[in-house]
PDB file of C-alpha atoms in Angstrom:
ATOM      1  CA  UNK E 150     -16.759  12.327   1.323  1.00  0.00           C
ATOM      2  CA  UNK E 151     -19.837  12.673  -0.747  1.00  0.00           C
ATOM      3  CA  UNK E 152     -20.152  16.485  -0.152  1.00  0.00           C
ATOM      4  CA  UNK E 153     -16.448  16.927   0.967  1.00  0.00           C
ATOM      5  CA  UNK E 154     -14.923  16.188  -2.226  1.00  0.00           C
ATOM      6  CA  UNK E 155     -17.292  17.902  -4.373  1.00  0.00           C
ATOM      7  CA  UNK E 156     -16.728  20.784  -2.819  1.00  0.00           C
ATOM      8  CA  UNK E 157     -12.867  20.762  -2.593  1.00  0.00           C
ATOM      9  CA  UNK E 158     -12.686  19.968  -6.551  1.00  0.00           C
ATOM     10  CA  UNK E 159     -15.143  23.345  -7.015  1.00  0.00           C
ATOM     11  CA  UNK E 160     -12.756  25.369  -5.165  1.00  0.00           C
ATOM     12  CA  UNK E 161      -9.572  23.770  -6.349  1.00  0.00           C
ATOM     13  CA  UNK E 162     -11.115  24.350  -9.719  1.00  0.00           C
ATOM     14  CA  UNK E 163     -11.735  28.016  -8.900  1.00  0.00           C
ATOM     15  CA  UNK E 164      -8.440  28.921  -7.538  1.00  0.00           C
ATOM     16  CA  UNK E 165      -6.044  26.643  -9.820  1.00  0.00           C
ATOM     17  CA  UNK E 166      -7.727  25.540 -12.817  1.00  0.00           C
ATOM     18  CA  UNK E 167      -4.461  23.992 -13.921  1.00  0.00           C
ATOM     19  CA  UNK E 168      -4.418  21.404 -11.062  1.00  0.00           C
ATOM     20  CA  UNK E 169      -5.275  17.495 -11.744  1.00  0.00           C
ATOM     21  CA  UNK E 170      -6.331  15.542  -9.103  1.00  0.00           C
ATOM     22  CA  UNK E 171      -6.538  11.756  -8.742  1.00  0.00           C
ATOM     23  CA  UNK E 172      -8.947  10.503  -5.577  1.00  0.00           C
ATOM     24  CA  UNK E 173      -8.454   7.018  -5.025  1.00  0.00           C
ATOM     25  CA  UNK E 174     -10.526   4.700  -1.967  1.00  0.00           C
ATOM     26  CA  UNK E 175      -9.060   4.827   1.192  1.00  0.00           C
ATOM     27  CA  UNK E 176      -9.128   1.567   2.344  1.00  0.00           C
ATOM     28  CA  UNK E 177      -7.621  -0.556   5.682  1.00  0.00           C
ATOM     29  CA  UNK E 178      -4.181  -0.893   4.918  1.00  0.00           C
ATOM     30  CA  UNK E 179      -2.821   2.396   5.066  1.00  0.00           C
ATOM     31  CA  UNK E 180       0.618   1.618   3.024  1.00  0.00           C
ATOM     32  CA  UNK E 181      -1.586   0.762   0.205  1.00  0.00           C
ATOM     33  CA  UNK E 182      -2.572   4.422  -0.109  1.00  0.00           C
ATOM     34  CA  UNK E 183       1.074   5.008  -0.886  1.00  0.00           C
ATOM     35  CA  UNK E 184       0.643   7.692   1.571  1.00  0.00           C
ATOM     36  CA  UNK E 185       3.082   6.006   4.011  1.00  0.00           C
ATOM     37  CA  UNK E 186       5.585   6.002   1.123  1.00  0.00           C
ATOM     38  CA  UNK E 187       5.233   9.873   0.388  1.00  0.00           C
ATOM     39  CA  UNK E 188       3.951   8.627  -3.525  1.00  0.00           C
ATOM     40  CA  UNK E 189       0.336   9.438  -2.594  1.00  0.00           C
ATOM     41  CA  UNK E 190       0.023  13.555  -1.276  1.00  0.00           C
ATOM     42  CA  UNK E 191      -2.774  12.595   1.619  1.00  0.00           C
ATOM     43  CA  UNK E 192      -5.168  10.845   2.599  1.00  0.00           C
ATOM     44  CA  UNK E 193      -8.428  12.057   4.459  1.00  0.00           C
ATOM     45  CA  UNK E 194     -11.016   9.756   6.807  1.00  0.00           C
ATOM     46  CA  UNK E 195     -10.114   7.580  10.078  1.00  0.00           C
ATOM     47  CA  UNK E 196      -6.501   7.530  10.776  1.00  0.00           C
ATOM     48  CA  UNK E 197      -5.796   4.467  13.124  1.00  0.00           C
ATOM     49  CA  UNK E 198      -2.598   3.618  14.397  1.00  0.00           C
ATOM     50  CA  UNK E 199      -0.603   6.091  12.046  1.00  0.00           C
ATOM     51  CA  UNK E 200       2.809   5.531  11.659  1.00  0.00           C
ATOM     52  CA  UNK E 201       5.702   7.942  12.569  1.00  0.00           C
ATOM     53  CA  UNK E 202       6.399   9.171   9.350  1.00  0.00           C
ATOM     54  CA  UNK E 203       2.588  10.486   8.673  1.00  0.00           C
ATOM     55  CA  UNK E 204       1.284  13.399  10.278  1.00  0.00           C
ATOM     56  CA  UNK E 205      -2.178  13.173  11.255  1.00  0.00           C
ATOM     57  CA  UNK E 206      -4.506  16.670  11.574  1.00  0.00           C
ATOM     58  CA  UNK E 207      -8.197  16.361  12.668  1.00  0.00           C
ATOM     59  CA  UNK E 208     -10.522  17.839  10.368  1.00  0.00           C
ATOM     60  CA  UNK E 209     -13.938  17.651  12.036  1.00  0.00           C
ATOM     61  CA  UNK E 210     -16.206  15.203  13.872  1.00  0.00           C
ATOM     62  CA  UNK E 211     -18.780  13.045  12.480  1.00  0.00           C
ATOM     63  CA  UNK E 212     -22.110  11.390  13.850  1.00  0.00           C
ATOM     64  CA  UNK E 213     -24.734   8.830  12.235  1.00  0.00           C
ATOM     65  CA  UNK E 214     -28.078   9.279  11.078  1.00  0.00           C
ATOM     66  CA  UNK E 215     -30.975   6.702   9.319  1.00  0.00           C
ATOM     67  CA  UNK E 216     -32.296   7.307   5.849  1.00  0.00           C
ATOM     68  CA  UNK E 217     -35.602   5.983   5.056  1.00  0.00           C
ATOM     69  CA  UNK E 218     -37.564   6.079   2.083  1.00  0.00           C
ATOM     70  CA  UNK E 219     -39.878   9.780   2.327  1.00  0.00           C
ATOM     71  CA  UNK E 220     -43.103   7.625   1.959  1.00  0.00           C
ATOM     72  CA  UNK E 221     -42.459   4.678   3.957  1.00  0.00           C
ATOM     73  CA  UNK E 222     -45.625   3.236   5.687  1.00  0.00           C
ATOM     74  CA  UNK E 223     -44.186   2.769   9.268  1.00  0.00           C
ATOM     75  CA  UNK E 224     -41.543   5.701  10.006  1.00  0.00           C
ATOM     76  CA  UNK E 225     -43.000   9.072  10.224  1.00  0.00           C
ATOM     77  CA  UNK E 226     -40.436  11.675  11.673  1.00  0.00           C
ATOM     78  CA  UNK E 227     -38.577   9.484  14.261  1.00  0.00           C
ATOM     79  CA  UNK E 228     -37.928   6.053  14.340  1.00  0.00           C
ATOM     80  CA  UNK E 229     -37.733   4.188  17.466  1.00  0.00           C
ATOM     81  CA  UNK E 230     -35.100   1.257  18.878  1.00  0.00           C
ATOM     82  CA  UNK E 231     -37.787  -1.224  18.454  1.00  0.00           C
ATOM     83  CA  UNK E 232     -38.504   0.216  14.813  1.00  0.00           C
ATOM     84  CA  UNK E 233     -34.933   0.611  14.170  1.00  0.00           C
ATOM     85  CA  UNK E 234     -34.286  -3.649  14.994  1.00  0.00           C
ATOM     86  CA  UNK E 235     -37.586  -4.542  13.311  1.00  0.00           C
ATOM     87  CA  UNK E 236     -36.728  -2.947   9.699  1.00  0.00           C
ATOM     88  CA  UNK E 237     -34.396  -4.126   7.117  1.00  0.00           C
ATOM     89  CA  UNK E 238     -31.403  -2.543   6.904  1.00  0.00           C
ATOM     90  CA  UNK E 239     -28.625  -1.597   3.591  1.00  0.00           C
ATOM     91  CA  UNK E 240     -24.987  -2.033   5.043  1.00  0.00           C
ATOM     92  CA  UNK E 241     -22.471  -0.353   3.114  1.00  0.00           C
ATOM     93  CA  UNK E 242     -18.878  -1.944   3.220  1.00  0.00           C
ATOM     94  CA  UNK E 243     -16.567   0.779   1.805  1.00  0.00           C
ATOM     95  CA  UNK E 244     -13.366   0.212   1.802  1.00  0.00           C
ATOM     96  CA  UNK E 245     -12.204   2.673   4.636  1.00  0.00           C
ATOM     97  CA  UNK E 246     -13.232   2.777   8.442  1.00  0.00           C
ATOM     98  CA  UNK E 247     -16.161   3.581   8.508  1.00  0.00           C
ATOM     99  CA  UNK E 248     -17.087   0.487   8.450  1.00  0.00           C
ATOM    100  CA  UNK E 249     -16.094  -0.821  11.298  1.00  0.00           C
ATOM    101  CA  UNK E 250     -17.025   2.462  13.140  1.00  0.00           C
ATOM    102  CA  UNK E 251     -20.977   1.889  12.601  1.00  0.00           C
ATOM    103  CA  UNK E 252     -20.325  -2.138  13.789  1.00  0.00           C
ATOM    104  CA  UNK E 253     -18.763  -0.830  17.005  1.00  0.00           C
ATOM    105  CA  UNK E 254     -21.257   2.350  17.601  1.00  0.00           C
ATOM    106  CA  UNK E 255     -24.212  -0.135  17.228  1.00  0.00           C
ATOM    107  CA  UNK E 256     -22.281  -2.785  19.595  1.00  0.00           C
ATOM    108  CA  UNK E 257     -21.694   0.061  22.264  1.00  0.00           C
ATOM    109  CA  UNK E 258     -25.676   0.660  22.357  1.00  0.00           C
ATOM    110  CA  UNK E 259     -26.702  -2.926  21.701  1.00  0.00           C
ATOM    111  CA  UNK E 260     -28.668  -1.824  18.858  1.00  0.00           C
ATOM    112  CA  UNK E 261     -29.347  -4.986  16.007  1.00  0.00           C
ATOM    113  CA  UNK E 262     -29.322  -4.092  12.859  1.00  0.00           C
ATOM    114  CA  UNK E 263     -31.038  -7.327  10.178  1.00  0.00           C
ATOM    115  CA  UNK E 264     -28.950  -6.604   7.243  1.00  0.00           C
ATOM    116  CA  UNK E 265     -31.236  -7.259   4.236  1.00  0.00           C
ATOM    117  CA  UNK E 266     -28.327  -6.095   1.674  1.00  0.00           C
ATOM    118  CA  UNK E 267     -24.937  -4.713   1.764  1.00  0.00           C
ATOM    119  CA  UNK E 268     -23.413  -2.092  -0.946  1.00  0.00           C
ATOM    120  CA  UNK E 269     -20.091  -1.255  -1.732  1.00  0.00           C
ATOM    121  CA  UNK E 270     -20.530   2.125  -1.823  1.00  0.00           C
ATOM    122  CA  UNK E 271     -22.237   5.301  -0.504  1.00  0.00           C
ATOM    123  CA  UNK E 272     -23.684   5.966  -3.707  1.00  0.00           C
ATOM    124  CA  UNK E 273     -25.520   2.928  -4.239  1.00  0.00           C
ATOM    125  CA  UNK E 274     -27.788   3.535  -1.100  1.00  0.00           C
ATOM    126  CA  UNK E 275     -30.637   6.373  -2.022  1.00  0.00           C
ATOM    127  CA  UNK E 276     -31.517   4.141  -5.042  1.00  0.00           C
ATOM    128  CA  UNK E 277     -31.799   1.039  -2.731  1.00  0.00           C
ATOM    129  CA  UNK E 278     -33.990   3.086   0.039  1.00  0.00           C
ATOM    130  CA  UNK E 279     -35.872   4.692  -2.593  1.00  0.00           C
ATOM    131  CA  UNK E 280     -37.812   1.156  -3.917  1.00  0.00           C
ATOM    132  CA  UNK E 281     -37.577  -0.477  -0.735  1.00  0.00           C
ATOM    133  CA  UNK E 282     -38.828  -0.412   3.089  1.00  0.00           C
ATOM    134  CA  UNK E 283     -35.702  -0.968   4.266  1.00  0.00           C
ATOM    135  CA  UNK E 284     -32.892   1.465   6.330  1.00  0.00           C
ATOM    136  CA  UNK E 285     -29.395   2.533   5.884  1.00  0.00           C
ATOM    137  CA  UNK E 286     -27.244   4.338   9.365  1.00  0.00           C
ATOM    138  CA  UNK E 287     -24.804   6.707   7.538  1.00  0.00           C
ATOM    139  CA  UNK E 288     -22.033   9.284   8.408  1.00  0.00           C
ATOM    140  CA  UNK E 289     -24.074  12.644   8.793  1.00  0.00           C
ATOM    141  CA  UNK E 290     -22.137  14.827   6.153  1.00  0.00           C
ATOM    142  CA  UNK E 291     -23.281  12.033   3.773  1.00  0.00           C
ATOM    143  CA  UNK E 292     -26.503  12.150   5.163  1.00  0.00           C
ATOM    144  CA  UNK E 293     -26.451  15.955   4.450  1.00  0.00           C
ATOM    145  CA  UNK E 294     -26.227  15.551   0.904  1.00  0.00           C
ATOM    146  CA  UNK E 295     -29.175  12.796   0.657  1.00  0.00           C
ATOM    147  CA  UNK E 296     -31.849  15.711   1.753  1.00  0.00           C
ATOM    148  CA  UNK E 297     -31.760  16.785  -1.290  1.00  0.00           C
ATOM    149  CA  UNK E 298     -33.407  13.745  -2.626  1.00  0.00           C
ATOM    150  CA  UNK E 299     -36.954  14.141  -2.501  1.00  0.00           C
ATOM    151  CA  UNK E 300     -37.305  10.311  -2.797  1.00  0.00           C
ATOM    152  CA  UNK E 301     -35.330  10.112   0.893  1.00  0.00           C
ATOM    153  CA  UNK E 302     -35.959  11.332   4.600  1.00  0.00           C
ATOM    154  CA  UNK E 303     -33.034  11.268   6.950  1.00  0.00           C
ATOM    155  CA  UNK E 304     -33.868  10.671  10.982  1.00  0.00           C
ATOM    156  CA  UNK E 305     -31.731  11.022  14.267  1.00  0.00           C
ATOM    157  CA  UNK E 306     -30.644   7.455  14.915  1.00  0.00           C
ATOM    158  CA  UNK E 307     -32.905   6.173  17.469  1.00  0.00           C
ATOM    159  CA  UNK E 308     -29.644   6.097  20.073  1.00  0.00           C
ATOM    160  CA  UNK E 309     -26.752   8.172  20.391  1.00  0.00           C
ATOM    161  CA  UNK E 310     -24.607   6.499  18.684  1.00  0.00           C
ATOM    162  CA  UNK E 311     -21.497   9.072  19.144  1.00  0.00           C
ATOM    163  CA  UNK E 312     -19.354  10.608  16.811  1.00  0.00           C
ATOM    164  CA  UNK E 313     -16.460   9.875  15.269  1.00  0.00           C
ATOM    165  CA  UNK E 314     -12.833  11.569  13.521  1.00  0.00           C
ATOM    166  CA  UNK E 315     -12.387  13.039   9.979  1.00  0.00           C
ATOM    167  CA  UNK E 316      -8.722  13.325   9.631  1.00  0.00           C
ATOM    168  CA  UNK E 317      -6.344  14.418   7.048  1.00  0.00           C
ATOM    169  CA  UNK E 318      -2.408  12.402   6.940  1.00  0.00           C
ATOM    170  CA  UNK E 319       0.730  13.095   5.103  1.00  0.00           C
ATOM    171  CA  UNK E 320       4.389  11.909   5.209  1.00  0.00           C
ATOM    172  CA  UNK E 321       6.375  14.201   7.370  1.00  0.00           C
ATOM    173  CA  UNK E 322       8.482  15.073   4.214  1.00  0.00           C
ATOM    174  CA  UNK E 323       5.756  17.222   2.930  1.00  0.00           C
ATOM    175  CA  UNK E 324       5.343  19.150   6.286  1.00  0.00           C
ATOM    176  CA  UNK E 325       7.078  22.101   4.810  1.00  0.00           C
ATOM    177  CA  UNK E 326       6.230  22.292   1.044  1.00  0.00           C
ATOM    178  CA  UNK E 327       4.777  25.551  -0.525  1.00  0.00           C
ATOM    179  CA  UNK E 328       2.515  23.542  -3.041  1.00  0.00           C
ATOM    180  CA  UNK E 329       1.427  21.033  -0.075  1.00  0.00           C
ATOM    181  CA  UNK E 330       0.537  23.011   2.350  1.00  0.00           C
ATOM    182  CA  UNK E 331      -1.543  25.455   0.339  1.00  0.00           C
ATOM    183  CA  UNK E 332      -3.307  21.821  -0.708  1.00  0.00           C
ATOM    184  CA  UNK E 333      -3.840  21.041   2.950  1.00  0.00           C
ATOM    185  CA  UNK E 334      -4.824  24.456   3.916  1.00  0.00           C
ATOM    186  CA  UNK E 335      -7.643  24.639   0.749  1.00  0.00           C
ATOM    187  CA  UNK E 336      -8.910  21.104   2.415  1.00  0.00           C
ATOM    188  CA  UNK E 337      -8.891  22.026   5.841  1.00  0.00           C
ATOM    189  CA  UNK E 338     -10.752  25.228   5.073  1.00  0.00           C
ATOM    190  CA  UNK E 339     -13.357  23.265   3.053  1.00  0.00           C
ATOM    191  CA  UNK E 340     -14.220  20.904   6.270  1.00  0.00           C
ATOM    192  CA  UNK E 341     -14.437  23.784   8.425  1.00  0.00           C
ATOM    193  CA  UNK E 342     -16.998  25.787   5.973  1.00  0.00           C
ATOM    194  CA  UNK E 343     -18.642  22.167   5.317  1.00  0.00           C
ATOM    195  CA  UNK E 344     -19.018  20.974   8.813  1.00  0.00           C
ATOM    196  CA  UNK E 345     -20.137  24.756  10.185  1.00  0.00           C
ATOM    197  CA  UNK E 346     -23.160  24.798   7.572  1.00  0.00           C
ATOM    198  CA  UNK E 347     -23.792  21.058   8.495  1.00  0.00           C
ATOM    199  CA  UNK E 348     -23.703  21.616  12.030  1.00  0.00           C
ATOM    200  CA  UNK E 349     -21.667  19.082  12.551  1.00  0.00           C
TER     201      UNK E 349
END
């Protein structure tokens, strides 16, 4: 999201300067998107349980990664399972799936995690691992885009911790709109070019 929207509003800016966009939080409850209802054009993250009337296209897979201050006085360029459970740890609870995606991939590996803060958003993490000791376990693409804090390392999770869909959904009545599906073919194109550079 952090790099994925950026980069969608640069192109959509490049090839229809005209267009307004409004990007709203994708949270749990799909039928407040309005997306279900056909009022909101589409919605992009983890799709669960769509209903009938949304189509549902994968965009890409993502995995997770640590960030760690670039100075911190035990991590060096790896951190270990037994470093991993003995830090502090920023949990961010967005308002989508991800979420519940990290809770299961650490479950799956038995990993503990002592949460020393939680955040509601992605944003508010680099200035919280900047000042502190402590560790956040992001999406990679959003990992991606944290290199380029000098303040910030990111590390392969300790475990695999497996990967997980970026999808795109619409209601079926959009399937065969001119102005829609040159939308969805702009965002489609901008995960591919996003997730080839990321290697992803």
């Amino acid at each position: 999201e952090l790099i994925l929207m950026p980069a969608l509003v640069a192109r959509l800016r490049a090839q229809a300067p005209g267009i307004r966009l409004r990007m709203t939080p994708f949270g749990n409850d799909l039928a407040e998107t309005g997306v279900i209802s056909g009022t909101t054009a589409m919605v992009l993250g983890r799709i669960v349980d769509p209903p009938d009337n949304l189509v549902v296209q994968h965009l890409m897979d993502d995995g997770l990664a640590c960030v760690v201050r670039r100075n911190h006085p035990d991590v060096d360029r790896a951190i270990s399972r037994e470093q991993y459970e003995s830090l502090k740890h920023v949990n961010v609870l967005p308002p989508g799936r991800i979420r519940a995606g990290v809770f299961q991939a650490l479950g799956k590996q038995n990993l503990k995690r002592d949460v020393a803060v939680s955040v509601t958003h992605f944003l508010a993490v680099p200035e919280m691992i900047a000042v502190t000791d402590y560790c956040a376990t992001l999406p990679i693409l959003i990992c991606r885009g944290l290199e380029r804090d000098p303040r910030l390392k990111v590390l392969p999770a300790p475990v695999d911790l497996g990967t997980f869909p970026v999808e795109l959904g619409w209601h079926v009545r959009y399937r065969d709109d001119p102005a829609h599906r040159w939308l969805r073919a702009a965002v489609i194109d901008t995960a591919r070019s996003i997730s080839e550079s990321s290697g992803v």
